[in-house]
mmCIF file of C-alpha atoms in Angstrom:
data_model
loop_
_atom_site.group_PDB
_atom_site.id
_atom_site.type_symbol
_atom_site.label_atom_id
_atom_site.label_comp_id
_atom_site.label_asym_id
_atom_site.label_seq_id
_atom_site.Cartn_x
_atom_site.Cartn_y
_atom_site.Cartn_z
ATOM 1 C CA MET A 30 -72.089 -132.155 80.199
ATOM 2 C CA ALA A 31 -75.578 -133.647 80.125
ATOM 3 C CA ASN A 32 -78.257 -132.261 82.385
ATOM 4 C CA ALA A 33 -79.568 -134.544 85.100
ATOM 5 C CA GLY A 34 -83.248 -133.802 84.434
ATOM 6 C CA VAL A 35 -85.308 -136.682 83.124
ATOM 7 C CA PRO A 36 -87.592 -135.670 80.238
ATOM 8 C CA LYS A 37 -91.341 -136.080 80.502
ATOM 9 C CA PRO A 38 -92.735 -139.219 78.827
ATOM 10 C CA TYR A 39 -94.041 -137.288 75.792
ATOM 11 C CA ALA A 40 -90.625 -135.673 75.265
ATOM 12 C CA ARG A 41 -88.478 -138.737 75.828
ATOM 13 C CA TYR A 42 -88.479 -139.675 72.149
ATOM 14 C CA ALA A 43 -88.514 -136.182 70.606
ATOM 15 C CA TRP A 44 -85.031 -136.892 69.272
ATOM 16 C CA THR A 45 -86.573 -139.443 66.893
ATOM 17 C CA LEU A 46 -88.344 -136.647 64.995
ATOM 18 C CA LEU A 47 -85.038 -134.912 64.352
ATOM 19 C CA PHE A 48 -83.341 -138.196 63.493
ATOM 20 C CA ALA A 49 -86.110 -139.041 60.996
ATOM 21 C CA PHE A 50 -85.838 -135.637 59.312
ATOM 22 C CA TRP A 51 -82.066 -135.971 59.039
ATOM 23 C CA ALA A 52 -82.547 -139.449 57.557
ATOM 24 C CA LEU A 53 -84.957 -137.953 55.004
ATOM 25 C CA HIS A 54 -82.363 -135.276 54.247
ATOM 26 C CA LEU A 55 -79.842 -138.061 53.656
ATOM 27 C CA VAL A 56 -82.115 -139.782 51.134
ATOM 28 C CA LEU A 57 -82.877 -136.518 49.316
ATOM 29 C CA SER A 58 -79.176 -135.605 49.234
ATOM 30 C CA LEU A 59 -78.317 -138.928 47.606
ATOM 31 C CA ARG A 60 -80.454 -137.828 44.648
ATOM 32 C CA ASP A 61 -77.819 -135.232 43.755
ATOM 33 C CA PHE A 62 -75.373 -137.997 42.893
ATOM 34 C CA PHE A 63 -77.607 -138.863 39.932
ATOM 35 C CA PRO A 64 -78.124 -135.678 37.877
ATOM 36 C CA SER A 65 -80.683 -137.314 35.569
ATOM 37 C CA LEU A 66 -83.022 -137.509 38.589
ATOM 38 C CA GLN A 67 -83.181 -133.697 38.563
ATOM 39 C CA ASP A 68 -86.056 -133.983 36.084
ATOM 40 C CA PHE A 69 -88.245 -135.281 38.912
ATOM 41 C CA CYS A 70 -89.529 -132.676 41.317
ATOM 42 C CA LEU A 71 -90.462 -134.434 44.533
ATOM 43 C CA ALA A 72 -92.286 -131.449 45.996
ATOM 44 C CA CYS A 73 -93.896 -130.000 42.875
ATOM 45 C CA LEU A 74 -97.454 -130.133 41.737
ATOM 46 C CA PRO A 75 -98.101 -132.068 38.508
ATOM 47 C CA ARG A 76 -96.755 -130.284 35.431
ATOM 48 C CA ALA A 77 -94.739 -127.853 37.575
ATOM 49 C CA GLN A 78 -91.230 -127.048 36.444
ATOM 50 C CA THR A 79 -88.234 -128.444 38.268
ATOM 51 C CA ALA A 80 -85.435 -126.165 39.448
ATOM 52 C CA ILE A 81 -83.344 -127.190 36.403
ATOM 53 C CA GLN A 82 -86.198 -126.427 34.004
ATOM 54 C CA SER A 83 -86.936 -123.032 35.494
ATOM 55 C CA SER A 84 -83.232 -122.094 35.527
ATOM 56 C CA THR A 85 -82.278 -123.320 32.047
ATOM 57 C CA GLY A 86 -85.584 -123.655 30.197
ATOM 58 C CA MET A 87 -84.763 -127.332 29.548
ATOM 59 C CA THR A 88 -85.060 -130.666 31.268
ATOM 60 C CA TRP A 89 -81.845 -132.312 32.427
ATOM 61 C CA ILE A 90 -81.916 -134.702 29.480
ATOM 62 C CA GLN A 91 -82.341 -131.821 27.020
ATOM 63 C CA LEU A 92 -79.560 -129.845 28.702
ATOM 64 C CA ALA A 93 -77.190 -132.833 28.653
ATOM 65 C CA SER A 94 -77.816 -133.442 24.955
ATOM 66 C CA THR A 95 -77.617 -129.797 23.788
ATOM 67 C CA ASN A 96 -74.820 -128.562 26.025
ATOM 68 C CA PRO A 97 -72.883 -131.515 27.478
ATOM 69 C CA ARG A 98 -70.016 -129.388 28.832
ATOM 70 C CA PHE A 99 -72.336 -127.180 30.854
ATOM 71 C CA ALA A 100 -74.298 -130.244 31.972
ATOM 72 C CA GLY A 101 -71.038 -131.843 33.103
ATOM 73 C CA PHE A 102 -70.122 -128.739 35.072
ATOM 74 C CA LEU A 103 -73.592 -128.597 36.633
ATOM 75 C CA ALA A 104 -73.414 -132.315 37.421
ATOM 76 C CA SER A 105 -70.164 -131.760 39.344
ATOM 77 C CA ILE A 106 -71.858 -128.997 41.359
ATOM 78 C CA LEU A 107 -74.795 -131.294 42.088
ATOM 79 C CA VAL A 108 -72.441 -134.044 43.266
ATOM 80 C CA ASP A 109 -70.636 -131.535 45.507
ATOM 81 C CA ASP A 110 -74.015 -130.531 46.907
ATOM 82 C CA GLY A 111 -74.856 -134.192 47.440
ATOM 83 C CA ILE A 112 -71.597 -134.782 49.303
ATOM 84 C CA SER A 113 -72.289 -131.795 51.556
ATOM 85 C CA GLY A 114 -75.880 -132.860 52.103
ATOM 86 C CA VAL A 115 -74.942 -136.428 52.990
ATOM 87 C CA GLY A 116 -72.257 -135.185 55.384
ATOM 88 C CA LEU A 117 -74.664 -132.783 57.061
ATOM 89 C CA ALA A 118 -77.366 -135.450 57.313
ATOM 90 C CA VAL A 119 -75.000 -137.989 58.879
ATOM 91 C CA PHE A 120 -73.780 -135.337 61.324
ATOM 92 C CA GLY A 121 -77.384 -134.405 62.221
ATOM 93 C CA MET A 122 -78.338 -138.057 62.685
ATOM 94 C CA VAL A 123 -75.368 -138.662 64.985
ATOM 95 C CA VAL A 124 -76.062 -135.507 67.021
ATOM 96 C CA SER A 125 -79.758 -136.337 67.433
ATOM 97 C CA LEU A 126 -78.997 -139.967 68.299
ATOM 98 C CA THR A 127 -76.310 -139.137 70.865
ATOM 99 C CA SER A 128 -75.834 -135.629 72.263
ATOM 100 C CA PHE A 129 -79.371 -134.308 71.736
ATOM 101 C CA ARG A 130 -80.784 -137.478 73.203
ATOM 102 C CA ARG A 131 -78.510 -137.117 76.269
ATOM 103 C CA GLY A 132 -79.516 -133.485 76.733
ATOM 104 C CA GLU A 133 -76.228 -131.765 75.936
ATOM 105 C CA LYS A 134 -76.982 -128.064 75.545
ATOM 106 C CA TRP A 135 -74.748 -127.514 72.503
ATOM 107 C CA ALA A 136 -76.748 -130.143 70.603
ATOM 108 C CA TRP A 137 -79.950 -128.169 71.153
ATOM 109 C CA TYR A 138 -78.394 -125.118 69.511
ATOM 110 C CA VAL A 139 -76.860 -127.104 66.646
ATOM 111 C CA SER A 140 -80.190 -128.814 65.998
ATOM 112 C CA TRP A 141 -81.709 -125.476 65.004
ATOM 113 C CA SER A 142 -79.839 -125.886 61.721
ATOM 114 C CA MET A 143 -82.634 -128.262 60.672
ATOM 115 C CA PRO A 144 -85.600 -125.848 60.572
ATOM 116 C CA ILE A 145 -83.478 -122.869 59.527
ATOM 117 C CA GLY A 146 -81.808 -124.814 56.716
ATOM 118 C CA ILE A 147 -85.064 -126.348 55.503
ATOM 119 C CA LEU A 148 -86.761 -122.959 55.456
ATOM 120 C CA ALA A 149 -83.935 -121.398 53.438
ATOM 121 C CA ALA A 150 -83.809 -124.323 50.994
ATOM 122 C CA GLN A 151 -87.579 -124.426 50.503
ATOM 123 C CA ILE A 152 -87.743 -120.679 49.862
ATOM 124 C CA ASN A 153 -84.991 -121.082 47.264
ATOM 125 C CA VAL A 154 -86.816 -123.958 45.543
ATOM 126 C CA TYR A 155 -90.080 -122.000 45.638
ATOM 127 C CA LEU A 156 -88.403 -119.002 43.990
ATOM 128 C CA LEU A 157 -87.157 -121.304 41.229
ATOM 129 C CA THR A 158 -90.254 -123.446 40.721
ATOM 130 C CA GLN A 159 -93.147 -121.302 42.002
ATOM 131 C CA SER A 160 -94.664 -124.514 43.376
ATOM 132 C CA ALA A 161 -96.907 -123.808 46.366
ATOM 133 C CA LEU A 162 -96.510 -127.430 47.481
ATOM 134 C CA VAL A 163 -92.854 -126.695 48.230
ATOM 135 C CA ILE A 164 -93.963 -124.046 50.733
ATOM 136 C CA VAL A 165 -96.571 -126.359 52.292
ATOM 137 C CA LEU A 166 -93.981 -129.106 52.818
ATOM 138 C CA GLY A 167 -91.426 -126.592 54.081
ATOM 139 C CA VAL A 168 -93.897 -125.206 56.622
ATOM 140 C CA ALA A 169 -94.698 -128.731 57.823
ATOM 141 C CA PHE A 170 -91.009 -129.505 58.352
ATOM 142 C CA VAL A 171 -90.326 -126.116 59.923
ATOM 143 C CA LEU A 172 -93.183 -126.589 62.400
ATOM 144 C CA VAL A 173 -92.323 -130.155 63.404
ATOM 145 C CA SER A 174 -88.577 -129.549 63.871
ATOM 146 C CA PRO A 175 -89.014 -126.811 66.519
ATOM 147 C CA LEU A 176 -91.686 -128.967 68.150
ATOM 148 C CA ALA A 177 -89.058 -131.665 68.665
ATOM 149 C CA LEU A 178 -86.670 -129.042 70.025
ATOM 150 C CA PHE A 179 -89.152 -127.452 72.412
ATOM 151 C CA LEU A 180 -90.439 -130.780 73.713
ATOM 152 C CA ARG A 181 -87.007 -131.220 75.289
ATOM 153 C CA TYR A 182 -86.468 -127.560 76.232
ATOM 154 C CA ARG A 183 -86.712 -128.151 80.005
ATOM 155 C CA GLN A 184 -84.102 -130.886 79.883
ATOM 156 C CA PHE A 185 -81.645 -128.563 78.174
ATOM 157 C CA PHE A 186 -82.596 -125.448 80.159
ATOM 158 C CA PRO A 187 -83.951 -126.400 83.566
ATOM 159 C CA GLY A 188 -85.425 -123.626 85.719
ATOM 160 C CA LYS A 189 -83.625 -122.265 88.734
ATOM 161 C CA MET A 190 -82.542 -124.998 91.067
ATOM 162 C CA PRO A 191 -83.311 -124.616 94.778
ATOM 163 C CA PRO A 192 -80.226 -123.837 96.866
ATOM 164 C CA ARG A 193 -78.371 -126.857 98.188
ATOM 165 C CA GLN A 194 -78.790 -127.605 101.822
ATOM 166 C CA THR A 195 -75.582 -128.251 103.607
ATOM 167 C CA SER A 196 -75.374 -130.417 106.633
ATOM 168 C CA ALA A 197 -73.763 -129.036 109.739
#
């Protein structure tokens, strides 16, 4: 059930931050459907290795040409990851657009999957690529996501309500 409290003007559109991040997650997840795009590291400094390069010692194109069976197996894993990522992003977009926006308490808790998931993913990519830019971008996302959550905190968790007055 949605809470009756009306959010402050600055918090009224906090849901759009979450929606925008989920939309970005959707776009980045679509990349996994095209394994050849794994040679492009979107959050790496110039000349930094991608996750594929640091894991295999080769670019995707080199891996596909020298070991096509392993590349095919890895491509199927990437597509599975893309399917999961797209599903999660669509779910997050729907939750932020509907239940979070209406102030349903469960949506506030579910929306914590954004900063927690981004932090875990960015740490994993950093461990593979050693790119400091990955950490900088991860910190930016992890700071803005809780900001969107805490801007609406009072709508989800209002303080104690005064006792109802009953008429005699």
